[in-house]
Structure formats: C-alpha cells, structure tokens
Amino acid sequence: MAGRPPYVLVLYYSLHGSVRSLAEHVALGVDGVAGMESRVRTVPRVSTTCEATEPDLPASGAPFCTSEDLRNCSALALGSPTRFGNMAAPMKYFIDGTSDLWLSGALSGKPAGVFSASGTLHGGQESTLLSMMLPLFHHGMLITGIPPTERALATTQGGGTPYGATRVSGVNGKRPESAEEKQLAVALGQRLAALALTLSGIGTV
C-alpha cells in the first residue's frame, strides 16, 4: 500500500507454537528499527488427502502468506520446525510454489535469514536452517546469520546458532524460551531490518 513503511516479511510454519513464538521475537527486533516494520505471516498445513483444503484465513494467529506479501517485502525471515533435519512439509510446499517469483527475480538481492525450533538440543536445527537457505539462494537472496558480536551466542545453553535463531522446546514442547533464545531472535530481526534499510540506501548497518 502506498505510503506504508517497507517491511520485513516474517514467514513461518508452527504446529505447536514454538516457531510462532520465535517469529514474534524476530518481529520485535524488526519493529525496533526505525523506518522498517514487520509483517508476520504463516502457511497452511499440508493435507494427506488431496481433497482436503484449509480455510482462506486461519482460525487464529497470523494470516496466510500471499505471493504479494513475498514479492513486495524488503527482507525475509523464514521459520520452520525441524522435521528429521529438514524444513517442515507445509513450508517446503509453499516455497515450491514460488516459481513465478524466481522467474521474475522478485526476491533477488534482498536480505534473508532463517529460524527454527526442535524438541531436543541435537534435533537437527542447523541442518534445518541450511535446508531453508537453499531455495533462498536460488531466489538470489542475500543470506545473513547471527554474528559472533552477539554475546548470547557464546552463553546460550539451548538454541541459537550463527546460522540463525533457534529454540529448544523440549520433547513435550513446554520448555520455556531462554533469555538467550529470545535475544538472538530479536537480534536476527534487527539485523535483517538494518540490512534492508542499508541496501535501500536509507540506513547503515
């Protein structure tokens, strides 16, 4: 919409809420950078039967992402839970449907970062982050992680990696987020917002 500030699209899939909470902290980081706002979106579940469909709007939480949300973003934060060391099927399904954006180069040159959650400390978080980076490279996006200047990287006993923000949610999904996990998610949002402003010629990192 004309006159609105540029935005970082915080796009996630979350089944039990762990990734959604990370997305909210990434959005907090984005919104803390003057001149940039967050736009939080999710993707529908994938049905095991081809006849089943999701409603146009989810019953609660963030709206479903549209192609235009993605096309017009200034930066992208992409989040998914781990599924055997890979992104979840609903996120993969959504990304597989972005060929039109790839053909037009709509995302080329825009910054992007990734975030994830798993039930256990060694639950495949880093490989999941890398799996989400691959299609973003093909879209020509500029991938950023979390730099070592973020001291929480050195002190975290749970999630948080140089590849992106992560959370260890516990095998029952009820482990509270640590201060470091929240801090690193906010830092990722801030970094993406600042990079987007710099690339647009408005700000500096």
PDB file of C-alpha atoms in Angstrom:
ATOM      1  CA  MET A   1       0.000   0.000   0.000  1.00  0.00           C
ATOM      2  CA  ALA A   2       1.367   3.415  -0.978  1.00  0.00           C
ATOM      3  CA  GLY A   3       2.721   5.437   1.913  1.00  0.00           C
ATOM      4  CA  ARG A   4       3.341   2.459   4.197  1.00  0.00           C
ATOM      5  CA  PRO A   5       6.871   1.805   5.503  1.00  0.00           C
ATOM      6  CA  PRO A   6       8.875  -1.007   3.910  1.00  0.00           C
ATOM      7  CA  TYR A   7       8.564  -4.310   5.737  1.00  0.00           C
ATOM      8  CA  VAL A   8      10.410  -7.465   6.661  1.00  0.00           C
ATOM      9  CA  LEU A   9       8.224 -10.489   5.990  1.00  0.00           C
ATOM     10  CA  VAL A  10       8.412 -12.863   8.974  1.00  0.00           C
ATOM     11  CA  LEU A  11       7.098 -16.058   7.422  1.00  0.00           C
ATOM     12  CA  TYR A  12       6.796 -19.210   9.493  1.00  0.00           C
ATOM     13  CA  TYR A  13       5.087 -22.545   9.976  1.00  0.00           C
ATOM     14  CA  SER A  14       4.404 -23.707  13.533  1.00  0.00           C
ATOM     15  CA  LEU A  15       2.397 -26.716  14.645  1.00  0.00           C
ATOM     16  CA  HIS A  16       2.656 -26.380  18.431  1.00  0.00           C
ATOM     17  CA  GLY A  17       3.687 -22.740  18.847  1.00  0.00           C
ATOM     18  CA  SER A  18       7.454 -22.879  19.381  1.00  0.00           C
ATOM     19  CA  VAL A  19       8.352 -21.432  15.980  1.00  0.00           C
ATOM     20  CA  ARG A  20       5.487 -18.926  16.234  1.00  0.00           C
ATOM     21  CA  SER A  21       6.982 -17.568  19.450  1.00  0.00           C
ATOM     22  CA  LEU A  22      10.380 -17.213  17.768  1.00  0.00           C
ATOM     23  CA  ALA A  23       8.678 -15.389  14.885  1.00  0.00           C
ATOM     24  CA  GLU A  24       7.142 -12.943  17.333  1.00  0.00           C
ATOM     25  CA  HIS A  25      10.575 -12.134  18.769  1.00  0.00           C
ATOM     26  CA  VAL A  26      12.079 -11.740  15.299  1.00  0.00           C
ATOM     27  CA  ALA A  27       9.238  -9.295  14.565  1.00  0.00           C
ATOM     28  CA  LEU A  28      10.016  -7.383  17.766  1.00  0.00           C
ATOM     29  CA  GLY A  29      13.562  -6.937  16.520  1.00  0.00           C
ATOM     30  CA  VAL A  30      12.365  -5.678  13.149  1.00  0.00           C
ATOM     31  CA  ASP A  31       9.903  -3.243  14.705  1.00  0.00           C
ATOM     32  CA  GLY A  32      12.668  -1.830  16.897  1.00  0.00           C
ATOM     33  CA  VAL A  33      14.459  -0.449  13.833  1.00  0.00           C
ATOM     34  CA  ALA A  34      13.168   2.942  12.756  1.00  0.00           C
ATOM     35  CA  GLY A  35      11.886   3.044   9.184  1.00  0.00           C
ATOM     36  CA  MET A  36      11.072  -0.668   8.932  1.00  0.00           C
ATOM     37  CA  GLU A  37       8.094  -2.700  10.112  1.00  0.00           C
ATOM     38  CA  SER A  38       7.380  -6.406  10.394  1.00  0.00           C
ATOM     39  CA  ARG A  39       4.683  -8.322   8.564  1.00  0.00           C
ATOM     40  CA  VAL A  40       4.039 -11.702  10.205  1.00  0.00           C
ATOM     41  CA  ARG A  41       2.539 -14.435   8.055  1.00  0.00           C
ATOM     42  CA  THR A  42       2.152 -18.212   8.187  1.00  0.00           C
ATOM     43  CA  VAL A  43       1.416 -21.022   5.714  1.00  0.00           C
ATOM     44  CA  PRO A  44      -1.372 -23.646   5.705  1.00  0.00           C
ATOM     45  CA  ARG A  45      -0.870 -27.229   6.735  1.00  0.00           C
ATOM     46  CA  VAL A  46      -0.466 -29.819   4.010  1.00  0.00           C
ATOM     47  CA  SER A  47      -3.197 -32.443   3.958  1.00  0.00           C
ATOM     48  CA  THR A  48      -2.507 -36.133   3.432  1.00  0.00           C
ATOM     49  CA  THR A  49      -5.617 -36.251   1.238  1.00  0.00           C
ATOM     50  CA  CYS A  50      -5.730 -34.098  -1.867  1.00  0.00           C
ATOM     51  CA  GLU A  51      -9.418 -33.248  -1.401  1.00  0.00           C
ATOM     52  CA  ALA A  52      -8.926 -31.532   1.964  1.00  0.00           C
ATOM     53  CA  THR A  53      -8.347 -27.776   1.963  1.00  0.00           C
ATOM     54  CA  GLU A  54      -7.649 -25.127   4.575  1.00  0.00           C
ATOM     55  CA  PRO A  55      -9.926 -22.099   5.004  1.00  0.00           C
ATOM     56  CA  ASP A  56      -8.835 -18.854   3.379  1.00  0.00           C
ATOM     57  CA  LEU A  57      -7.979 -17.442   6.815  1.00  0.00           C
ATOM     58  CA  PRO A  58      -6.675 -19.393   9.830  1.00  0.00           C
ATOM     59  CA  ALA A  59      -8.919 -19.530  12.882  1.00  0.00           C
ATOM     60  CA  SER A  60      -6.289 -17.678  14.943  1.00  0.00           C
ATOM     61  CA  GLY A  61      -2.798 -16.269  14.670  1.00  0.00           C
ATOM     62  CA  ALA A  62      -1.115 -14.730  11.661  1.00  0.00           C
ATOM     63  CA  PRO A  63      -2.829 -14.624   8.241  1.00  0.00           C
ATOM     64  CA  PHE A  64      -1.657 -16.946   5.492  1.00  0.00           C
ATOM     65  CA  CYS A  65       1.095 -15.542   3.300  1.00  0.00           C
ATOM     66  CA  THR A  66       0.307 -14.480  -0.245  1.00  0.00           C
ATOM     67  CA  SER A  67       2.593 -14.224  -3.233  1.00  0.00           C
ATOM     68  CA  GLU A  68       2.291 -10.431  -2.993  1.00  0.00           C
ATOM     69  CA  ASP A  69       3.436 -10.435   0.647  1.00  0.00           C
ATOM     70  CA  LEU A  70       6.592 -12.159  -0.517  1.00  0.00           C
ATOM     71  CA  ARG A  71       7.027 -10.182  -3.731  1.00  0.00           C
ATOM     72  CA  ASN A  72       6.870  -6.791  -2.031  1.00  0.00           C
ATOM     73  CA  CYS A  73       8.936  -7.461   1.092  1.00  0.00           C
ATOM     74  CA  SER A  74      12.237  -5.679   1.682  1.00  0.00           C
ATOM     75  CA  ALA A  75      13.660  -8.687   3.542  1.00  0.00           C
ATOM     76  CA  LEU A  76      12.552 -12.156   4.609  1.00  0.00           C
ATOM     77  CA  ALA A  77      12.817 -14.095   7.873  1.00  0.00           C
ATOM     78  CA  LEU A  78      11.828 -17.717   7.221  1.00  0.00           C
ATOM     79  CA  GLY A  79      10.992 -20.105  10.064  1.00  0.00           C
ATOM     80  CA  SER A  80      10.104 -23.785  10.337  1.00  0.00           C
ATOM     81  CA  PRO A  81      10.269 -26.564  12.929  1.00  0.00           C
ATOM     82  CA  THR A  82      12.711 -29.379  12.293  1.00  0.00           C
ATOM     83  CA  ARG A  83      11.439 -32.469  10.507  1.00  0.00           C
ATOM     84  CA  PHE A  84      14.231 -35.052  10.537  1.00  0.00           C
ATOM     85  CA  GLY A  85      16.794 -32.317   9.941  1.00  0.00           C
ATOM     86  CA  ASN A  86      14.771 -30.606   7.243  1.00  0.00           C
ATOM     87  CA  MET A  87      12.099 -27.921   6.995  1.00  0.00           C
ATOM     88  CA  ALA A  88       8.500 -28.991   7.553  1.00  0.00           C
ATOM     89  CA  ALA A  89       6.420 -30.078   4.542  1.00  0.00           C
ATOM     90  CA  PRO A  90       3.996 -27.105   4.667  1.00  0.00           C
ATOM     91  CA  MET A  91       6.858 -24.620   4.344  1.00  0.00           C
ATOM     92  CA  LYS A  92       8.533 -26.647   1.588  1.00  0.00           C
ATOM     93  CA  TYR A  93       5.201 -26.884  -0.247  1.00  0.00           C
ATOM     94  CA  PHE A  94       4.745 -23.112  -0.053  1.00  0.00           C
ATOM     95  CA  ILE A  95       8.254 -22.377  -1.274  1.00  0.00           C
ATOM     96  CA  ASP A  96       7.874 -24.866  -4.115  1.00  0.00           C
ATOM     97  CA  GLY A  97       5.019 -22.694  -5.358  1.00  0.00           C
ATOM     98  CA  THR A  98       7.140 -19.555  -5.769  1.00  0.00           C
ATOM     99  CA  SER A  99       8.454 -20.296  -9.275  1.00  0.00           C
ATOM    100  CA  ASP A 100       6.805 -17.143 -10.615  1.00  0.00           C
ATOM    101  CA  LEU A 101       8.856 -15.035  -8.199  1.00  0.00           C
ATOM    102  CA  TRP A 102      12.007 -16.907  -9.229  1.00  0.00           C
ATOM    103  CA  LEU A 103      11.284 -16.333 -12.918  1.00  0.00           C
ATOM    104  CA  SER A 104      10.789 -12.598 -12.383  1.00  0.00           C
ATOM    105  CA  GLY A 105      13.714 -12.234  -9.970  1.00  0.00           C
ATOM    106  CA  ALA A 106      11.403 -10.554  -7.469  1.00  0.00           C
ATOM    107  CA  LEU A 107      13.446 -11.622  -4.429  1.00  0.00           C
ATOM    108  CA  SER A 108      16.905 -11.259  -5.926  1.00  0.00           C
ATOM    109  CA  GLY A 109      19.205  -9.011  -3.932  1.00  0.00           C
ATOM    110  CA  LYS A 110      17.001  -8.891  -0.823  1.00  0.00           C
ATOM    111  CA  PRO A 111      18.362  -9.979   2.578  1.00  0.00           C
ATOM    112  CA  ALA A 112      17.024 -13.102   4.263  1.00  0.00           C
ATOM    113  CA  GLY A 113      17.543 -15.044   7.474  1.00  0.00           C
ATOM    114  CA  VAL A 114      16.161 -18.257   8.941  1.00  0.00           C
ATOM    115  CA  PHE A 115      14.978 -19.605  12.294  1.00  0.00           C
ATOM    116  CA  SER A 116      13.834 -22.954  13.670  1.00  0.00           C
ATOM    117  CA  ALA A 117      12.874 -24.966  16.753  1.00  0.00           C
ATOM    118  CA  SER A 118      13.302 -28.584  17.783  1.00  0.00           C
ATOM    119  CA  GLY A 119      12.345 -30.711  20.766  1.00  0.00           C
ATOM    120  CA  THR A 120      15.911 -31.604  21.705  1.00  0.00           C
ATOM    121  CA  LEU A 121      19.278 -29.868  21.656  1.00  0.00           C
ATOM    122  CA  HIS A 122      20.616 -32.065  18.844  1.00  0.00           C
ATOM    123  CA  GLY A 123      17.338 -32.304  16.963  1.00  0.00           C
ATOM    124  CA  GLY A 124      18.615 -31.158  13.565  1.00  0.00           C
ATOM    125  CA  GLN A 125      18.289 -27.398  13.989  1.00  0.00           C
ATOM    126  CA  GLU A 126      21.346 -26.398  11.973  1.00  0.00           C
ATOM    127  CA  SER A 127      20.611 -28.708   9.039  1.00  0.00           C
ATOM    128  CA  THR A 128      17.028 -27.412   9.040  1.00  0.00           C
ATOM    129  CA  LEU A 129      18.315 -23.844   8.834  1.00  0.00           C
ATOM    130  CA  LEU A 130      20.584 -24.826   5.959  1.00  0.00           C
ATOM    131  CA  SER A 131      17.700 -26.569   4.164  1.00  0.00           C
ATOM    132  CA  MET A 132      15.706 -23.328   4.283  1.00  0.00           C
ATOM    133  CA  MET A 133      18.646 -21.341   2.933  1.00  0.00           C
ATOM    134  CA  LEU A 134      18.932 -23.430  -0.247  1.00  0.00           C
ATOM    135  CA  PRO A 135      15.806 -22.161  -2.068  1.00  0.00           C
ATOM    136  CA  LEU A 136      16.587 -18.629  -0.886  1.00  0.00           C
ATOM    137  CA  PHE A 137      19.991 -18.860  -2.590  1.00  0.00           C
ATOM    138  CA  HIS A 138      18.208 -19.957  -5.758  1.00  0.00           C
ATOM    139  CA  HIS A 139      15.997 -16.877  -5.473  1.00  0.00           C
ATOM    140  CA  GLY A 140      19.149 -14.743  -5.372  1.00  0.00           C
ATOM    141  CA  MET A 141      18.606 -13.585  -1.794  1.00  0.00           C
ATOM    142  CA  LEU A 142      21.450 -12.369   0.418  1.00  0.00           C
ATOM    143  CA  ILE A 143      21.602 -14.715   3.398  1.00  0.00           C
ATOM    144  CA  THR A 144      22.625 -13.412   6.787  1.00  0.00           C
ATOM    145  CA  GLY A 145      23.087 -15.229  10.058  1.00  0.00           C
ATOM    146  CA  ILE A 146      23.795 -14.027  13.571  1.00  0.00           C
ATOM    147  CA  PRO A 147      27.321 -12.595  14.025  1.00  0.00           C
ATOM    148  CA  PRO A 148      29.645 -13.524  16.920  1.00  0.00           C
ATOM    149  CA  THR A 149      29.315  -9.969  18.202  1.00  0.00           C
ATOM    150  CA  GLU A 150      26.007 -11.166  19.682  1.00  0.00           C
ATOM    151  CA  ARG A 151      27.387 -12.377  23.010  1.00  0.00           C
ATOM    152  CA  ALA A 152      24.395 -14.636  23.655  1.00  0.00           C
ATOM    153  CA  LEU A 153      25.808 -16.999  21.023  1.00  0.00           C
ATOM    154  CA  ALA A 154      28.643 -17.815  23.407  1.00  0.00           C
ATOM    155  CA  THR A 155      26.487 -18.214  26.514  1.00  0.00           C
ATOM    156  CA  THR A 156      23.368 -19.996  25.298  1.00  0.00           C
ATOM    157  CA  GLN A 157      22.703 -23.438  26.781  1.00  0.00           C
ATOM    158  CA  GLY A 158      19.774 -24.038  24.441  1.00  0.00           C
ATOM    159  CA  GLY A 159      19.049 -22.700  20.976  1.00  0.00           C
ATOM    160  CA  GLY A 160      20.858 -20.039  18.991  1.00  0.00           C
ATOM    161  CA  THR A 161      23.403 -20.569  16.193  1.00  0.00           C
ATOM    162  CA  PRO A 162      25.462 -18.468  13.778  1.00  0.00           C
ATOM    163  CA  TYR A 163      23.180 -19.808  11.018  1.00  0.00           C
ATOM    164  CA  GLY A 164      20.041 -18.319  12.546  1.00  0.00           C
ATOM    165  CA  ALA A 165      17.816 -18.124  15.609  1.00  0.00           C
ATOM    166  CA  THR A 166      16.699 -21.410  17.148  1.00  0.00           C
ATOM    167  CA  ARG A 167      14.834 -22.702  20.167  1.00  0.00           C
ATOM    168  CA  VAL A 168      14.919 -25.988  22.067  1.00  0.00           C
ATOM    169  CA  SER A 169      11.296 -26.513  23.081  1.00  0.00           C
ATOM    170  CA  GLY A 170      11.617 -29.842  24.941  1.00  0.00           C
ATOM    171  CA  VAL A 171      10.226 -33.212  23.946  1.00  0.00           C
ATOM    172  CA  ASN A 172       6.781 -32.148  25.189  1.00  0.00           C
ATOM    173  CA  GLY A 173       7.070 -28.681  23.639  1.00  0.00           C
ATOM    174  CA  LYS A 174       6.777 -26.978  27.005  1.00  0.00           C
ATOM    175  CA  ARG A 175      10.350 -25.927  27.772  1.00  0.00           C
ATOM    176  CA  PRO A 176      10.289 -22.150  28.314  1.00  0.00           C
ATOM    177  CA  GLU A 177      12.332 -20.000  25.980  1.00  0.00           C
ATOM    178  CA  SER A 178      15.613 -18.898  27.475  1.00  0.00           C
ATOM    179  CA  ALA A 179      16.686 -15.274  27.622  1.00  0.00           C
ATOM    180  CA  GLU A 180      19.407 -16.044  25.071  1.00  0.00           C
ATOM    181  CA  GLU A 181      16.989 -17.659  22.626  1.00  0.00           C
ATOM    182  CA  LYS A 182      14.724 -14.606  22.770  1.00  0.00           C
ATOM    183  CA  GLN A 183      17.661 -12.206  22.496  1.00  0.00           C
ATOM    184  CA  LEU A 184      19.098 -13.928  19.433  1.00  0.00           C
ATOM    185  CA  ALA A 185      15.724 -13.985  17.665  1.00  0.00           C
ATOM    186  CA  VAL A 186      15.349 -10.254  18.292  1.00  0.00           C
ATOM    187  CA  ALA A 187      18.914  -9.720  17.038  1.00  0.00           C
ATOM    188  CA  LEU A 188      18.118 -11.574  13.800  1.00  0.00           C
ATOM    189  CA  GLY A 189      15.122  -9.308  13.206  1.00  0.00           C
ATOM    190  CA  GLN A 190      17.165  -6.192  13.898  1.00  0.00           C
ATOM    191  CA  ARG A 191      19.917  -7.324  11.542  1.00  0.00           C
ATOM    192  CA  LEU A 192      17.513  -8.040   8.689  1.00  0.00           C
ATOM    193  CA  ALA A 193      15.760  -4.687   9.119  1.00  0.00           C
ATOM    194  CA  ALA A 194      19.052  -2.792   9.216  1.00  0.00           C
ATOM    195  CA  LEU A 195      20.386  -4.629   6.165  1.00  0.00           C
ATOM    196  CA  ALA A 196      17.201  -3.909   4.227  1.00  0.00           C
ATOM    197  CA  LEU A 197      17.464  -0.207   5.025  1.00  0.00           C
ATOM    198  CA  THR A 198      21.151  -0.143   4.071  1.00  0.00           C
ATOM    199  CA  LEU A 199      20.521  -1.873   0.738  1.00  0.00           C
ATOM    200  CA  SER A 200      17.749   0.613   0.021  1.00  0.00           C
ATOM    201  CA  GLY A 201      20.164   3.486   0.701  1.00  0.00           C
ATOM    202  CA  ILE A 202      18.207   4.701   3.736  1.00  0.00           C
ATOM    203  CA  GLY A 203      20.317   3.456   6.646  1.00  0.00           C
ATOM    204  CA  THR A 204      23.613   1.866   7.697  1.00  0.00           C
ATOM    205  CA  VAL A 205      24.434  -1.395   9.446  1.00  0.00           C
TER     206      VAL A 205
END
